[in-house]
Short mmCIF file of C-alpha atoms in Angstrom, two decimals:
data_model
loop_
_atom_site.label_atom_id
_atom_site.label_comp_id
_atom_site.label_asym_id
_atom_site.label_seq_id
_atom_site.Cartn_x
_atom_site.Cartn_y
_atom_site.Cartn_z
CA MET A 1 0.07 -0.11 -0.27
CA THR A 2 1.67 3.36 -0.66
CA ALA A 3 1.66 6.02 1.96
CA VAL A 4 -0.15 9.23 1.85
CA ALA A 5 1.96 12.00 0.94
CA LEU A 6 2.09 14.95 3.12
CA ARG A 7 1.75 18.67 2.18
CA PHE A 8 5.04 20.53 1.47
CA GLU A 9 6.07 24.12 0.97
CA LYS A 10 8.87 25.88 0.64
CA LEU A 11 10.13 28.41 3.49
CA SER A 12 11.89 31.72 3.21
CA THR A 13 14.21 32.67 5.56
CA GLU A 14 11.89 34.50 7.69
CA GLY A 15 9.20 31.58 7.52
CA PHE A 16 12.25 28.96 8.93
CA GLU A 17 12.77 31.51 11.94
CA ALA A 18 9.05 31.49 12.90
CA LEU A 19 8.76 28.06 12.80
CA SER A 20 11.68 27.53 14.72
CA SER A 21 10.62 30.13 17.25
CA ALA A 22 7.23 28.51 17.69
CA HIS A 23 9.25 25.16 18.46
CA PRO A 24 12.02 26.22 21.14
CA ALA A 25 12.58 22.32 22.72
CA VAL A 26 13.48 21.07 18.85
CA LEU A 27 17.00 20.24 18.71
CA ILE A 28 17.52 21.79 15.08
CA PRO A 29 21.11 20.93 13.63
CA LEU A 30 23.05 24.16 11.99
CA GLU A 31 23.93 22.13 8.97
CA GLN A 32 19.58 22.52 8.14
CA THR A 33 19.38 26.35 8.96
CA PRO A 34 19.57 29.04 6.15
CA GLN A 35 23.08 30.20 7.97
CA TRP A 36 24.59 27.12 6.90
CA ALA A 37 23.12 27.47 3.66
CA ALA A 38 24.65 30.49 3.06
CA PHE A 39 27.82 29.41 4.15
CA GLU A 40 27.58 26.37 1.79
CA SER A 41 26.80 29.06 -1.06
CA SER A 42 29.76 31.15 -0.34
CA ARG A 43 31.89 27.69 -1.14
CA GLY A 44 30.15 27.33 -4.80
CA ARG A 45 27.13 25.01 -3.47
CA THR A 46 23.43 25.88 -4.73
CA PRO A 47 21.17 25.43 -1.57
CA TYR A 48 17.78 24.05 -3.31
CA GLY A 49 15.57 25.48 -0.08
CA ILE A 50 14.34 24.46 2.97
CA TRP A 51 11.17 22.88 3.13
CA ALA A 52 8.26 22.17 5.53
CA TYR A 53 5.99 18.94 5.33
CA TYR A 54 2.87 19.08 7.15
CA ASP A 55 0.18 16.54 7.70
CA GLY A 56 -2.86 18.54 7.19
CA VAL A 57 -2.21 22.13 9.53
CA THR A 58 0.52 19.59 12.12
CA LEU A 59 4.07 20.25 10.76
CA VAL A 60 5.87 16.84 10.60
CA ALA A 61 9.45 18.00 9.58
CA VAL A 62 11.71 20.34 7.99
CA ALA A 63 14.44 19.83 5.31
CA SER A 64 17.42 21.89 3.98
CA TYR A 65 18.39 20.42 0.64
CA LEU A 66 21.81 20.96 -1.15
CA TRP A 67 22.96 20.54 -4.89
CA SER A 68 25.55 17.73 -5.00
CA SER A 69 26.96 17.58 -8.54
CA ARG A 70 29.45 14.30 -8.87
CA ARG A 71 30.02 12.31 -11.62
CA PHE A 72 27.27 10.40 -13.17
CA ARG A 73 25.24 11.56 -10.02
CA LYS A 74 23.40 14.71 -9.54
CA SER A 75 21.81 14.46 -6.27
CA LEU A 76 19.79 16.77 -3.49
CA VAL A 77 21.42 16.23 0.39
CA ALA A 78 19.65 17.05 3.31
CA VAL A 79 22.74 17.33 5.77
CA ASN A 80 22.21 16.04 8.99
CA GLY A 81 18.16 16.40 8.57
CA PRO A 82 15.61 16.36 8.48
CA VAL A 83 14.49 17.83 11.68
CA TRP A 84 11.53 16.41 13.11
CA PHE A 85 8.54 17.72 14.92
CA THR A 86 6.38 15.27 15.64
CA GLU A 87 6.80 11.75 16.14
CA ARG A 88 9.57 9.76 14.07
CA THR A 89 7.17 6.74 13.54
CA SER A 90 7.41 4.51 10.85
CA ASP A 91 4.23 5.15 9.42
CA THR A 92 5.01 8.89 9.29
CA GLU A 93 8.50 8.26 8.05
CA ALA A 94 7.23 6.23 5.48
CA ARG A 95 5.05 9.34 4.25
CA LEU A 96 8.09 11.64 4.38
CA LEU A 97 10.09 9.36 2.34
CA GLN A 98 6.98 9.11 -0.31
CA THR A 99 6.49 12.46 -0.51
CA VAL A 100 10.20 13.26 -0.89
CA ARG A 101 10.03 11.22 -4.08
CA GLU A 102 7.15 12.61 -5.46
CA GLN A 103 7.88 15.84 -4.79
CA PHE A 104 11.39 16.14 -6.58
CA GLY A 105 10.09 13.42 -9.62
CA ALA A 106 7.80 16.00 -10.18
CA ASP A 107 9.85 19.06 -10.17
CA PRO A 108 10.63 20.31 -13.67
CA ALA A 109 13.27 22.69 -12.25
CA VAL A 110 15.64 19.52 -10.98
CA LYS A 111 16.52 15.69 -12.12
CA PRO A 112 18.74 14.25 -9.06
CA LEU A 113 19.64 10.35 -9.85
CA TYR A 114 18.76 10.24 -6.02
CA VAL A 115 17.81 12.71 -2.74
CA ARG A 116 19.91 11.91 0.19
CA LEU A 117 18.60 11.99 3.70
CA GLN A 118 18.66 10.48 7.31
CA VAL A 119 16.24 7.19 7.86
CA GLN A 120 15.34 5.98 10.86
CA HIS A 121 13.03 3.13 9.55
CA LEU A 122 15.00 1.94 6.82
CA GLN A 123 11.98 0.99 4.14
CA ASP A 124 11.40 1.66 0.37
CA PRO A 125 11.50 4.12 -1.25
CA ALA A 126 14.83 4.62 0.79
CA THR A 127 18.05 2.08 0.11
CA GLY A 128 21.56 2.18 -0.50
CA PRO A 129 23.43 4.73 0.20
CA ILE A 130 25.72 4.60 -2.86
CA GLU A 131 27.99 6.00 -0.02
CA HIS A 132 27.70 7.00 3.71
CA GLY A 133 27.31 10.54 4.55
CA TRP A 134 27.28 11.25 8.06
CA TYR A 135 28.20 9.35 11.29
CA GLU A 136 26.04 7.30 13.05
CA ARG A 137 26.76 7.51 16.54
CA GLU A 138 28.27 10.36 18.97
CA ILE A 139 28.74 11.03 22.53
CA VAL A 140 26.66 14.19 23.90
CA VAL A 141 27.92 15.63 27.19
CA ASP A 142 25.26 17.01 29.19
CA LEU A 143 26.25 20.68 30.18
CA THR A 144 23.43 21.58 32.86
CA PRO A 145 24.85 19.99 35.90
CA SER A 146 27.19 22.42 37.75
CA GLU A 147 31.19 23.01 36.28
CA ALA A 148 31.97 20.87 39.30
CA ASP A 149 29.44 17.40 38.44
CA ILE A 150 30.51 18.12 34.78
CA TYR A 151 33.90 17.20 35.85
CA LYS A 152 33.19 14.47 38.23
CA ALA A 153 31.16 12.96 35.47
CA PHE A 154 34.48 12.53 33.40
CA LYS A 155 36.54 9.16 33.47
CA PRO A 156 39.21 9.39 35.80
CA ASN A 157 41.49 9.05 32.94
CA ALA A 158 40.31 12.58 31.51
CA ARG A 159 40.52 14.20 34.95
CA ASN A 160 43.94 13.14 35.31
CA SER A 161 45.06 14.22 31.72
CA ILE A 162 43.81 17.54 32.39
CA ARG A 163 45.68 18.46 35.44
CA ARG A 164 48.72 16.96 34.01
CA ALA A 165 47.97 19.45 30.81
CA GLU A 166 47.60 22.08 33.92
CA ARG A 167 51.23 20.95 35.31
CA ALA A 168 52.92 21.25 31.78
CA GLY A 169 51.79 24.51 31.44
CA VAL A 170 49.70 24.56 28.77
CA GLU A 171 47.51 27.61 28.33
CA ILE A 172 44.20 28.02 26.79
CA ARG A 173 43.12 31.18 24.72
CA SER A 174 39.72 31.99 23.50
CA ILE A 175 40.45 33.65 20.51
CA GLU A 176 38.90 37.09 19.14
CA ARG A 177 36.75 37.20 16.06
CA ALA A 178 38.63 39.68 14.45
CA ASP A 179 41.92 37.46 14.56
CA TRP A 180 40.32 33.94 13.31
CA SER A 181 41.29 33.91 9.93
CA ALA A 182 44.92 35.08 10.72
CA VAL A 183 45.57 32.92 13.53
CA PHE A 184 43.77 29.94 11.34
CA SER A 185 45.83 30.45 8.17
CA SER A 186 49.33 31.11 9.81
CA GLU A 187 49.10 29.03 13.08
CA LEU A 188 46.18 26.39 13.21
CA PHE A 189 45.84 25.15 9.64
CA PRO A 190 49.85 23.82 9.88
CA ILE A 191 48.59 21.68 12.72
CA LEU A 192 45.92 20.10 10.84
CA GLU A 193 48.29 19.20 8.43
CA GLU A 194 50.18 17.83 10.85
CA THR A 195 47.31 15.64 12.27
CA ALA A 196 45.98 14.88 8.88
CA ALA A 197 49.37 13.27 7.86
CA ARG A 198 49.11 11.27 10.82
CA ASP A 199 45.83 10.04 11.35
CA GLY A 200 45.49 9.06 7.65
CA PHE A 201 42.74 11.69 6.64
CA THR A 202 42.85 14.54 3.88
CA SER A 203 41.51 18.09 5.07
CA PHE A 204 39.55 20.60 3.43
CA GLU A 205 42.06 23.43 2.55
CA SER A 206 42.68 26.36 4.95
CA ALA A 207 40.41 28.76 2.70
CA TYR A 208 37.31 26.16 3.68
CA TYR A 209 37.81 26.59 7.65
CA GLU A 210 38.67 30.47 7.20
CA GLN A 211 35.15 31.00 5.29
CA LEU A 212 33.16 28.98 7.83
CA LEU A 213 34.49 31.48 10.63
CA GLU A 214 33.76 34.40 8.29
CA GLN A 215 30.20 33.05 7.17
CA LEU A 216 29.15 31.26 10.68
CA GLY A 217 31.07 33.72 13.25
CA ASP A 218 27.88 34.21 15.16
CA HIS A 219 27.89 30.27 15.94
CA LEU A 220 31.50 29.22 16.11
CA ARG A 221 34.03 30.19 18.72
CA LEU A 222 37.68 29.00 18.00
CA MET A 223 40.35 27.97 20.94
CA VAL A 224 43.34 27.18 20.93
CA ALA A 225 46.06 25.39 23.58
CA TYR A 226 49.29 27.21 23.52
CA LEU A 227 52.72 25.95 25.02
CA ASP A 228 55.67 28.52 25.52
CA GLY A 229 53.65 30.80 23.07
CA GLN A 230 53.51 28.30 20.43
CA ALA A 231 50.01 26.79 19.20
CA ILE A 232 49.82 22.98 19.92
CA SER A 233 46.17 22.14 19.86
CA TRP A 234 42.99 23.86 18.67
CA LEU A 235 39.12 23.33 18.21
CA ILE A 236 35.93 24.59 16.37
CA THR A 237 32.89 24.75 18.25
CA THR A 238 29.10 25.30 16.74
CA GLU A 239 26.09 26.71 19.01
CA TYR A 240 22.78 26.92 18.20
CA ARG A 241 19.42 27.14 19.84
CA GLY A 242 21.12 26.13 23.10
CA TYR A 243 23.36 22.90 21.65
CA SER A 244 26.75 23.19 20.68
CA VAL A 245 29.01 20.71 19.12
CA TYR A 246 32.56 19.93 19.30
CA TYR A 247 33.05 20.26 15.27
CA PHE A 248 36.57 20.40 14.08
CA ALA A 249 40.17 19.93 16.16
CA ALA A 250 43.48 19.11 15.69
CA SER A 251 46.93 18.72 17.72
CA THR A 252 50.28 18.53 17.36
CA GLN A 253 52.17 15.06 18.36
CA ALA A 254 53.69 17.15 21.46
CA ALA A 255 50.02 18.42 22.72
CA ARG A 256 48.97 14.61 22.72
CA LYS A 257 52.42 13.81 24.85
CA LEU A 258 50.79 16.35 27.15
CA PHE A 259 47.67 15.78 26.88
CA ALA A 260 46.53 19.67 25.90
CA PRO A 261 43.41 18.59 23.35
CA TYR A 262 41.81 16.96 26.85
CA LEU A 263 42.10 20.57 28.84
CA LEU A 264 41.30 22.07 25.83
CA LEU A 265 37.65 20.50 25.57
CA TRP A 266 37.17 20.80 29.03
CA HIS A 267 37.79 24.82 28.97
CA ALA A 268 35.33 24.59 25.87
CA PHE A 269 32.97 22.75 27.90
CA LYS A 270 33.00 25.38 30.41
CA GLU A 271 32.85 28.58 27.91
CA LEU A 272 30.05 26.80 26.24
CA LYS A 273 28.04 26.17 29.34
CA ALA A 274 28.25 29.94 30.20
CA ALA A 275 27.25 30.96 27.01
CA GLY A 276 23.56 29.18 28.08
CA ASN A 277 24.33 25.98 25.88
CA ARG A 278 22.75 23.01 27.59
CA SER A 279 24.62 20.06 25.82
CA CYS A 280 27.78 19.29 23.74
CA GLY A 281 27.89 16.73 20.95
CA LEU A 282 31.22 15.43 20.26
CA THR A 283 30.49 13.94 16.70
CA GLY A 284 30.82 10.79 15.34
CA ILE A 285 32.14 7.51 17.28
CA VAL A 286 32.74 4.14 16.02
CA SER A 287 29.60 2.20 14.20
CA GLU A 288 29.09 -0.46 11.85
CA ASN A 289 29.75 2.09 8.92
CA TYR A 290 32.47 4.09 10.51
CA PRO A 291 35.20 1.82 12.15
CA GLN A 292 37.91 3.86 11.01
CA LEU A 293 36.21 6.38 14.26
CA SER A 294 37.76 3.97 16.42
CA ASN A 295 40.66 6.19 17.04
CA VAL A 296 38.79 9.47 18.38
CA THR A 297 36.21 7.31 20.24
CA THR A 298 38.37 6.47 23.15
CA PHE A 299 39.39 9.79 23.41
CA LYS A 300 35.53 11.15 23.52
CA ARG A 301 34.41 8.37 25.96
CA ASN A 302 36.58 9.52 28.52
CA PHE A 303 33.80 12.75 28.95
CA SER A 304 30.38 10.97 29.08
CA LYS A 305 28.80 7.77 29.18
CA ASN A 306 26.14 9.10 27.04
CA ILE A 307 25.83 7.47 23.51
CA VAL A 308 23.20 8.98 20.88
CA ASP A 309 22.35 6.68 18.02
CA VAL A 310 22.27 9.16 14.82
CA PRO A 311 20.08 7.93 12.13
CA THR A 312 21.76 6.51 8.91
CA THR A 313 21.98 8.52 5.78
CA TYR A 314 20.40 6.51 2.87
CA ASP A 315 19.15 7.60 -0.66
CA VAL A 316 15.66 7.76 -1.99
CA PRO A 317 16.21 7.22 -6.00
CA LEU A 318 13.89 8.96 -8.44
CA ASP A 319 15.16 6.94 -11.27
CA PRO A 320 15.40 3.49 -9.91
CA LEU A 321 16.90 1.78 -12.64
CA ARG A 322 19.76 4.07 -13.33
CA TYR A 323 20.67 4.22 -9.65
CA ARG A 324 21.05 0.45 -9.38
CA ALA A 325 23.36 0.70 -12.71
CA VAL A 326 25.58 3.75 -11.47
CA ALA A 327 25.72 2.04 -7.76
CA LEU A 328 26.89 -1.17 -9.08
CA ALA A 329 29.74 0.63 -11.40
CA LEU A 330 30.74 2.60 -8.44
CA LYS A 331 30.97 -0.64 -6.16
CA ALA A 332 32.90 -2.40 -9.06
CA ARG A 333 34.75 0.91 -9.13
CA ARG A 334 35.78 0.76 -5.84
CA THR A 335 36.25 -2.91 -5.18
CA LEU A 336 38.23 -3.81 -8.15
CA PRO A 337 41.68 -1.95 -6.96
CA LEU A 338 41.48 -4.00 -3.89
CA ALA A 339 40.45 -7.11 -5.50
CA VAL A 340 43.76 -6.29 -8.30
CA ARG A 341 46.09 -5.73 -5.39
CA SER A 342 45.13 -9.32 -3.71
CA LEU A 343 45.90 -10.75 -6.80
CA THR A 344 48.96 -8.88 -7.18
CA ALA A 345 50.21 -9.86 -3.59
CA SER A 346 48.99 -13.66 -3.90
CA ALA A 347 50.96 -13.97 -7.25
CA LYS A 348 54.14 -12.26 -5.64
CA THR A 349 53.51 -14.86 -2.77
CA ARG A 350 52.98 -18.10 -5.01
CA THR A 351 56.54 -16.37 -7.11
CA GLY A 352 58.57 -16.34 -3.96
CA SER A 353 57.67 -20.00 -2.60
CA LEU A 354 58.47 -21.37 -6.26
CA LEU A 355 61.92 -19.35 -6.17
CA ARG A 356 62.37 -20.58 -2.62
CA ARG A 357 61.91 -24.39 -3.33
CA ARG A 358 63.67 -24.40 -6.93
CA PRO A 359 67.24 -25.00 -5.72
CA SER A 360 65.66 -28.41 -3.55
CA ASP A 361 63.67 -29.33 -6.85
CA ASP A 362 66.59 -29.50 -8.64
#
């Protein structure tokens, strides 16, 4: 049985603000706001608007979509969304998924291969995804208790590490907004490059972070750990409607040995709490689709036992046949190099074995 579609309408910035103000208890990720869409626009991406979905007069969900154009696959992506304003039941989510498929399938202005969004109850027409787009579990620290009680809730390892960093002379500074770009490009980006090389990931270029700081400055903080006047670790937090996020961070090897990231994050919690934030998400930890996050999971678990599941990202194909063909082609493209490397290694092993045995065979 086909789910009955919801009513939808495009929101202006003022319309979004009015809806969000009418629902102060709803957690709205910064990535789902007009401010984030404006930042993405400054980076050359194309926002496709924020849409509200209704069951009659009842607001069900809101989703902000961005165009993503990659080889063979144009898509619309709701980054860390949609935002739910009613109970997220399987039936209601089925109606939203059906609505999204009909909405963009019938829109003559767009022809995406699929729409990507978070789905809690996996069901048709959601499938895939071709590639995962958001973490699935995170640690969230409650900032409503007193500072003393927040500190007490840390694991002993975190408290010991904070004290060791203090004894080592690590100094924490909140950078003034006017200095963000200059400090980041000259002092902090080299730390990020070192971190990326050490941990095996690829960072954005410095301009991305500088633009982030410039465009979203009303919702960001930049804090740096120094030792003897030298920057050794930094973090960027976001905050929106009382919810903050430990968004980007990097540390030198020297900072890790001095436990500077522990002291830095503790100071961030105190500053965020003082600004009225009720909680702080530490972003992704290890999960089925993100085993590579095991390294950061140990660090983050030192600050809270509160693990929150985040709905997994899936695709809603608008052209199912072409979607399957593209998905199969991309899967083959990813697995073929692995298979070739495996065969090459196997051939080398067999050749080596034959060479080692040859003298005795003679």
